[in-house]
Amino acid sequence: MRRTVSADAIRLAIPALSLAILLGAVFWLQPRAMSYIGLNLLFNLAVPIALATIAQMLIMSVNDLDLAMGTFVSFVACVTATFLSEEPFFGVLILAGAVAVYAMLGVVIHLRNLPSIVVSLGMSFVWAGLAVLLLPAPGGQAPEWVRTVMTMKPPVAPMAIVASVVIAVVAHFIVMRSSLGVLIRGVGGNQRSVERAGWSVLAARAAAYALAGVFAVLAGISLVGLTTSADANIALRYTLLSIAGVILGGGEFIGGRISPIGAVIGALTLTLAGSFLSFLRISPDWQIGAQGAILIIVLALRLLLNRLENRDKRR
Amino acid sequence: AAMPVSALADTSDKKIALSNNYAGNSWRQAMLTSWDKVTGEAVKAGVVAAADAFTTAENQATEQAAQIQNMILQGYDAIVLNAASPTALNGAVKEACDAGIIVVSFDGVVSEPCAWRIAVDFKEMGRSQVEYLSKKLPEGGNLLEIRGLAGVFVDDEISAGIHEGVKQFPQFKIVGSVHGDWAQDVAQKAVAGILPSLPEIAGVVTQGGDGYGAAQAIAAAKRPMPVIVMGNREDELKWWKEQKDAKNYETMSVSIAPGVSTLAFWVAQQILDGKEVKKDLVVPFLRIDQDNLEQNLAKTQAGGVANVEYTQADAIKVIEGAK
Amino acid sequence: MRMVDRISRAPWIWSWFAAFLVWFATIMVTGGASTLGLSQAALTFAAFSIIVGIGQMFVITLGPGNIDLSVPATMTLAGTVALKLMDVDNAMILPGLITAILIGIAVGITNYALIKALRIPPIIATLSMSFIVQSAAIWTNRGLRIKPPSFLADFTTSTTLGVPNVSLVALVISVIAWFLLEKTIYGRWISAIGQSTPAARMAGIPVDGIRFITYVFCAVLASLAGYLLACFSGGAALNMGTEYLLMSIAVVVLGGTAVAGGDSNVPGIWGASLFMFLVVSMLNTYGLGAGFRLIMTGLIIISVIMLAGGRQPGAR
Amino acid sequence: MPKAIIDVADVKVSFGAVKALDGVSLAIMPGECVGLVGHNGAGKSTIVSVINGGLSPHQGTILGEGELIARFGINAARARGVRCVFQELSLCPNLTVLENTRILHRHLGGLGWRKRAKQVIERSLDTMFPGHGIASDRIVGDLSIAERQMVEIAMAFSDGGIPPRLIILDEPTSSLDASLAEQMLAHVLRFVASGGSVILISHILHEIITTASRIVVMKDGRIVAERPAEAWTENGLVEAMGSVVKGEAHRRAIRDLAEAPVVVEQIGHGIPFRAKRGEIVGLAGLAGHGQTDMLMKLHASSGADWLPRRDPAVTFVAGDRRLNGVFELWSILKNFSVASLGDLASRGVVNADAEVQRAGEWKQRIEIRTPNMANRMLSLSGGNQQKVLFARALATRAPVVLMDDPMRGVDVGTKQEVYEIIRQEAAHGRTFVWYSTEMEEVCLCDRVYVFREGAIVAELAGDAVTEENILASSFTGVAA
Ligand SMILES: Nc1ncnc2c1ncn2[C@@H]1O[C@H](COP(=O)(O)OP(=O)(O)OP(=O)(O)O)[C@@H](O)[C@H]1O
Ligand SMILES: Nc1ncnc2c1ncn2[C@@H]1O[C@H](COP(=O)(O)OP(=O)(O)OP(=O)(O)O)[C@@H](O)[C@H]1O
Ligand SMILES: [Mg+2]
Ligand SMILES: [Mg+2]
């Protein structure tokens, strides 16, 4: 039986490798980071990003793209800091409604064959507006239980690491192991063959969107757990971060080729890249530019990945 | 600079960091420049060991929270903070306090009780604009309000102050309100859009950085020039000067001085030095009037913002004054 | 009758229709007294969205995944550097303009180099690039607002026969863009690439060269818009491009250009740009708060795409 | 007497003006293998779509076990054990073999489905293709074409809750080599012997004759003949299908091109490829064995990706026109002219009049059936779209024309005209590199390269270009 390293393993190896290299560099620059508290500080803000990245990945798995991820997470954060802590019942209702809206977007996009980019662009204005209405000025209060969960100090590994692993495992199970996950990825890979086997592609797409909504809601809630309060602009950059995270983790824009573990690694890498730069003490003028440069460098590694993969295939 | 020798021994091994969330306008750039200048001298003089400035790539509370967490890891003794959000950084600030780090916030202050605040009374800044107008235009009139960025604390505060002022001086009526995002071009665009449908305007109340844009839009619409409250930017002051020379135009200008970062630096240094400092300090905003316009304009860098830099002595005065 | 039928199927008609409705609703507040003022303001400010929008449209026409997120940073860098170079001197207007355009060319070349050589998806490549360009702007200018030369300041803020000069510039650029798209080989080629890159390659079209030129063209238009905007608003600011990121995409898409590529539309950009300005004016005029304004904008965008879109199979 | 598993009666399907099925009745009994043959576009795939529920006929009835099924659809068909292996690949390339099995078998769900799916597919693969060497956790996109086809066939025969009763195989052997095809056909016989039913569609007639129990011949959307397999001969089938008698009549005269200069060359592993000026070079072999790759390589090596070329060196006629031929949003006119814009423009501006005139000439010459060249490309039938692509390539000045099985869906009359044009152009010094899956076309070439597993394994010239020789070398890799 001729079995070489599978393409999937290589797909995962490069992101993991770049994370390891980056982590090594951070430890070298700042040995203090090599501790329970240090790791938590390095990674705890990666938890909501990882969740948002998984959400974006689910949308990308059916060949769509969500440009409203950042504003949606901000909206959820505002709901969490207001309704969810004051009137939990209404809070849950609103969040459930938001997930339903996501599912409906999937339905509309499928039925009317609309470009997801434009629909989500429109939705980004809507979520932003709702968030501003909820919290015209920053404020609100994280619900106590959220705060407790996010600041827990589990033994052995800090919360940030435990949470990242849990997210990766759960997402891996849902997306890579469960029947629903197979179906969703199947839609991304070859919609026709899924149709021919008698499945409803509409339902699969709606499910992918709804699941994405759920993960995005979790991202908003966990974010508020860390920041203790919210504002309408709190997570705007999650849109691009989540897309970059999926790509860094070896996912692709089309074809249903995605990797939840890779996506979490991608989110961690992006967060760590920021810390790495601040430990480097670049002049403030160039700190922003360095973020761009590091994104380019890490992505250029993918070129290497593709070369390796192709060589493997041609063999 | 004249520095009390006693401070030298105590803080010379301390490291202070500036956490800044935005570098994209002249105010923030002036703030960073003042920081560089004043702290550079202080480091050279051996007052503190280091005073590094950090800016996030995007104006986002989450990024700044990560930045603060990194500063904790880097072992800074004090963090001077201009916060993206008064509340969203509380988690990170608390972590810093728990790690024994002094956190001094200024301009954009944080509500976390463990941090110090060098606040500007933004509400008063808004209210005083209307008060000034009531003296200038006793019979009142219509006002156009230019706001900042929706969903941001400072915007809400100044606007609340302005509305309070209008309640106090009911001869004024706000007939239009637009968001200028504290940017000249955005303000210009928003004003140009609403202007055609507005009645005659007696005054424009602003938040800083948007007065010149409003003036441009009003001039383009060939309307009589109302009293526009300015925000200390050099281009605003220059325009005001031109108008003053040509038509004896009168107004006032008010904003927070970017050099307040240096005050925060000295306050942090004093706290590290063991001084007892109240958690809430107030700095006055920097106001320019008809008579001291030329004087201020001369001091302001072309294209910059009217500025005041603080010394250690100033800081001690502010601290003592608060007791 | 057939005429009406044909027009109602033109993709750009929806944006014009929406712009007209909003314009009408706004002038009605003053009983028509604000007609001239509002129209002039709309033409002025739409001009900038039109110029950057046209560049973005060329890129989007190249097919799914093609987009330029470095537009705002390019505008800022070109504006700041050009104004610094001109330093209020009327004699330096031309060198300033040339510098702005050179900056656009450099950004465009780097963008495509990242896309092609490093195979980074355009959305990420241009985003990374925008960070670097923004840093360069901060580094060169440190946030100072330098005034434009008086001739440029006058030119950009005044009107000719009641029509704002900047909108005349936009008109000239639009006519050129329309001519390129409709009449030249280049226009045929980008449309072909957008419909099917493999088919374009097999038809002998120099795909890489054309994509490269298009990215450069987009960046040059962005830098030109930055130059004009800086002169118009009395100085360049580090954040002056920010709102043109979403704007440039929104006007393209609302204007009836296919997101899936291959089909572009110059008149639609005008309708959409006027609409985007007027809708904010209308909501401001009616005194709506920022929250409702945003929600309305979003819902209107979705409605327009529902009316105009959904015709092409396989559109993404 | 046993009842038919599926019985379609008087089914009609039309796509616009095309009558794909014009009153077809077909009953499939348990324990029989029905062979279905017919020319391209005869309606074979369409009747298959009707039987497996993917397409509801515009007219006609469908009976299952003798009962009328009112709402026949994909799920109703699957519930009756109807399975289908489609002509084109219909697996999800991003999923593993066992995940694809999961997609196919809707009832495989629940905890531990992976284990069950693995068992299901591996049992089936092991029975059909012993020693196949395909691990069930490999991603389908990483498999070779033959492996994919094996997986797809094995999946159709697998039992994931609902046992298969009727299996439709639409050209299943097109990418399998002789021994794998034999293994598969042997399994079909076993399956039929155990009471299952099979519909077998193939253009390889001896397969049909040896495997099927009954053979149905279709032509232009109708069933024109139906007899037990023993009653058919290959020639009889060909005649019934209404194909033109192929023979030496179409054979071009053997020309001496020894003196002509070599215009394209490609050296890889295997025999080097060379084509001379004025030569028609055929690429043969089983589908998907590297012929299209070779054409792409030839195109890429002389193509211009960065700068436009004044004089194009090669031009290309697509076979997979959806993928790399047609520009869907455009008119016929623009589709035609896109490759020769350089000749129709001055200083980069397209001369609209010249364009219309040139298109008019080609419309006449190659008989594109449309009232107006300004109509959308997709308003044309597939064959006519193909003609436009031909015209596009021939209208350029490129001395070498690469053709990627370009006659798919082109009707017989047009084919003859195109052959004639190719002959003329070759006589004027144009070189044609022609990949074709149709033997008749391959036999028109001066010289033929036979491909196997991505390499050229044989070169046949002149009289040696015969069907037997080509078949022999494509399976054994030895030049005759
Ligand atoms: N979706 C469709 N739209 C339009 N026409 C179609 C469609 N599907 C099939 N046809 C037409 O119906 C006719 C029958 O096609 P079908 O695919 O059944 O032929 P076939 O016998 O399977 O041919 P081949 O041997 O090439 O596979 C053809 O003329 C084809 O072009
Ligand atoms: N008008 C159409 N719209 C959508 N799909 C089409 C159309 N015409 C053809 N197709 C697709 O192309 C496939 C192949 O078509 P094919 O080449 O068999 O055309 P054709 O009808 O046989 O051509 P001709 O009538 O010229 O022989 C069809 O099965 C169908 O899926
Ligand atoms: Mg078929
Ligand atoms: Mg056909």
Short mmCIF file of C-alpha atoms in Angstrom, two decimals, chain B residues 37-212:
data_model
loop_
_atom_site.label_atom_id
_atom_site.label_comp_id
_atom_site.label_asym_id
_atom_site.label_seq_id
_atom_site.Cartn_x
_atom_site.Cartn_y
_atom_site.Cartn_z
CA LYS B 37 10.58 64.84 22.89
CA VAL B 38 9.82 65.03 26.61
CA THR B 39 10.46 61.41 27.52
CA GLY B 40 13.58 61.32 25.39
CA GLU B 41 15.06 64.06 27.51
CA ALA B 42 13.89 62.37 30.68
CA VAL B 43 15.54 59.10 29.70
CA LYS B 44 18.73 60.89 28.77
CA ALA B 45 18.69 62.65 32.11
CA GLY B 46 18.27 59.30 33.83
CA VAL B 47 14.90 60.04 35.35
CA VAL B 48 13.50 56.77 33.99
CA ALA B 49 15.17 53.86 32.26
CA ALA B 50 12.88 53.70 29.25
CA ALA B 51 9.76 55.31 27.83
CA ASP B 52 8.67 53.39 24.75
CA ALA B 53 5.69 54.28 22.58
CA PHE B 54 3.49 51.64 21.00
CA THR B 55 0.72 52.12 18.46
CA THR B 56 -1.75 49.50 17.28
CA ALA B 57 -2.30 48.87 13.59
CA GLU B 58 -5.97 49.61 13.82
CA ASN B 59 -8.09 51.73 16.08
CA GLN B 60 -9.56 48.79 17.95
CA ALA B 61 -9.99 48.09 21.64
CA THR B 62 -9.17 44.42 21.16
CA GLU B 63 -5.83 45.19 19.61
CA GLN B 64 -5.01 47.63 22.35
CA ALA B 65 -5.96 45.09 24.98
CA ALA B 66 -3.48 42.67 23.43
CA GLN B 67 -0.90 45.41 23.39
CA ILE B 68 -1.37 46.06 27.10
CA GLN B 69 -1.04 42.36 27.81
CA ASN B 70 2.22 42.34 25.91
CA MET B 71 3.43 45.26 27.98
CA ILE B 72 2.73 43.26 31.11
CA LEU B 73 4.93 40.52 29.73
CA GLN B 74 7.62 42.97 28.77
CA GLY B 75 7.89 43.98 32.37
CA TYR B 76 7.06 47.66 32.21
CA ASP B 77 6.55 49.32 35.57
CA ALA B 78 3.98 51.76 34.36
CA ILE B 79 1.69 52.02 31.36
CA VAL B 80 0.50 55.36 30.12
CA LEU B 81 -2.64 54.78 28.17
CA ASN B 82 -4.80 56.63 25.67
CA ALA B 83 -7.64 54.17 25.47
CA ALA B 84 -9.76 53.20 22.50
CA SER B 85 -12.67 52.58 24.81
CA PRO B 86 -13.37 53.63 28.40
CA THR B 87 -14.61 50.19 29.33
CA ALA B 88 -13.47 47.59 26.82
CA LEU B 89 -9.90 47.66 28.10
CA ASN B 90 -10.89 47.15 31.70
CA GLY B 91 -10.06 43.47 31.55
CA ALA B 92 -6.53 44.09 30.35
CA VAL B 93 -6.03 47.05 32.69
CA LYS B 94 -7.10 44.92 35.64
CA GLU B 95 -4.57 42.27 34.64
CA ALA B 96 -1.88 44.95 34.52
CA CYS B 97 -2.83 46.28 37.95
CA ASP B 98 -2.81 42.74 39.32
CA ALA B 99 0.71 42.37 37.97
CA GLY B 100 1.69 45.43 40.01
CA ILE B 101 1.85 47.83 37.12
CA ILE B 102 0.83 51.46 37.44
CA VAL B 103 -1.72 52.39 34.76
CA VAL B 104 -2.31 56.06 34.00
CA SER B 105 -4.94 56.82 31.40
CA PHE B 106 -5.40 60.18 29.73
CA ASP B 107 -7.58 61.71 27.02
CA GLY B 108 -9.37 58.41 26.40
CA VAL B 109 -9.61 57.36 30.03
CA VAL B 110 -10.64 53.97 31.37
CA SER B 111 -13.24 53.30 34.03
CA GLU B 112 -11.35 50.48 35.79
CA PRO B 113 -10.94 51.74 39.39
CA CYS B 114 -7.35 50.56 39.75
CA ALA B 115 -6.16 52.96 37.05
CA TRP B 116 -5.42 56.65 37.31
CA ARG B 117 -7.33 59.05 35.07
CA ILE B 118 -6.17 62.36 33.68
CA ALA B 119 -9.46 63.46 32.29
CA VAL B 120 -10.66 66.36 30.32
CA ASP B 121 -14.17 67.40 31.13
CA PHE B 122 -15.51 66.73 27.65
CA LYS B 123 -19.04 67.63 28.70
CA GLU B 124 -17.88 71.01 29.84
CA MET B 125 -15.97 71.42 26.60
CA GLY B 126 -19.25 71.02 24.74
CA ARG B 127 -21.25 73.18 27.06
CA SER B 128 -18.73 76.02 27.04
CA GLN B 129 -19.08 76.29 23.27
CA VAL B 130 -22.74 77.17 23.60
CA GLU B 131 -21.99 79.49 26.48
CA TYR B 132 -19.48 81.33 24.33
CA LEU B 133 -22.01 81.59 21.51
CA SER B 134 -24.62 82.96 23.89
CA LYS B 135 -22.31 85.85 24.67
CA LYS B 136 -21.40 86.35 21.06
CA LEU B 137 -25.00 86.06 19.76
CA PRO B 138 -27.28 87.08 22.60
CA GLU B 139 -30.39 86.80 20.46
CA GLY B 140 -29.55 83.15 19.69
CA GLY B 141 -30.23 81.34 16.45
CA ASN B 142 -29.87 78.05 14.66
CA LEU B 143 -26.95 75.76 15.37
CA LEU B 144 -25.39 73.02 13.30
CA GLU B 145 -23.74 70.29 15.33
CA ILE B 146 -20.82 68.30 13.96
CA ARG B 147 -20.25 65.13 15.87
CA GLY B 148 -17.34 62.69 15.96
CA LEU B 149 -17.37 58.96 15.34
CA ALA B 150 -20.61 57.17 16.23
CA GLY B 151 -20.34 54.75 19.11
CA VAL B 152 -17.27 56.37 20.66
CA PHE B 153 -17.23 57.72 24.21
CA VAL B 154 -15.78 61.18 23.52
CA ASP B 155 -18.36 61.84 20.83
CA ASP B 156 -21.18 61.03 23.18
CA GLU B 157 -19.78 63.17 26.00
CA ILE B 158 -19.15 66.33 23.98
CA SER B 159 -22.51 66.01 22.30
CA ALA B 160 -24.21 65.61 25.67
CA GLY B 161 -22.44 68.76 26.85
CA ILE B 162 -23.60 70.69 23.82
CA HIS B 163 -27.19 69.61 24.34
CA GLU B 164 -26.92 70.59 27.98
CA GLY B 165 -25.70 74.01 26.83
CA VAL B 166 -28.62 74.38 24.47
CA LYS B 167 -30.98 73.59 27.31
CA GLN B 168 -29.24 76.24 29.39
CA PHE B 169 -29.44 78.81 26.60
CA PRO B 170 -32.80 78.08 24.97
CA GLN B 171 -32.38 80.87 22.44
CA PHE B 172 -30.35 78.35 20.47
CA LYS B 173 -31.80 75.50 18.48
CA ILE B 174 -29.88 72.62 16.90
CA VAL B 175 -31.34 72.34 13.42
CA GLY B 176 -28.96 69.76 12.04
CA SER B 177 -26.52 67.20 13.29
CA VAL B 178 -23.99 65.23 11.25
CA HIS B 179 -21.13 62.87 11.98
CA GLY B 180 -17.78 64.22 10.80
CA ASP B 181 -15.68 61.45 12.32
CA TRP B 182 -13.20 64.10 13.55
CA ALA B 183 -11.87 64.26 10.02
CA GLN B 184 -11.75 67.37 7.89
CA ASP B 185 -12.90 65.75 4.66
CA VAL B 186 -15.67 63.69 6.23
CA ALA B 187 -17.02 66.75 8.02
CA GLN B 188 -16.87 68.75 4.83
CA LYS B 189 -18.81 66.10 2.98
CA ALA B 190 -21.45 65.68 5.65
CA VAL B 191 -21.97 69.42 6.05
CA ALA B 192 -22.18 69.96 2.31
CA GLY B 193 -24.88 67.30 2.15
CA ILE B 194 -27.13 68.71 4.84
CA LEU B 195 -26.51 72.40 4.27
CA PRO B 196 -28.83 72.94 1.31
CA SER B 197 -31.84 71.89 3.35
CA LEU B 198 -30.99 73.92 6.44
CA PRO B 199 -32.29 77.40 7.30
CA GLU B 200 -29.78 80.13 8.05
CA ILE B 201 -27.15 78.99 10.54
CA ALA B 202 -25.88 81.27 13.30
CA GLY B 203 -23.28 78.98 14.76
CA VAL B 204 -21.52 75.66 14.28
CA VAL B 205 -20.60 73.63 17.34
CA THR B 206 -17.87 71.09 16.77
CA GLN B 207 -15.67 68.46 18.39
CA GLY B 208 -12.28 69.38 17.02
CA GLY B 209 -10.62 68.66 13.71
CA ASP B 210 -13.76 69.44 11.79
CA GLY B 211 -14.13 73.25 11.88
CA TYR B 212 -12.12 73.94 8.77
#
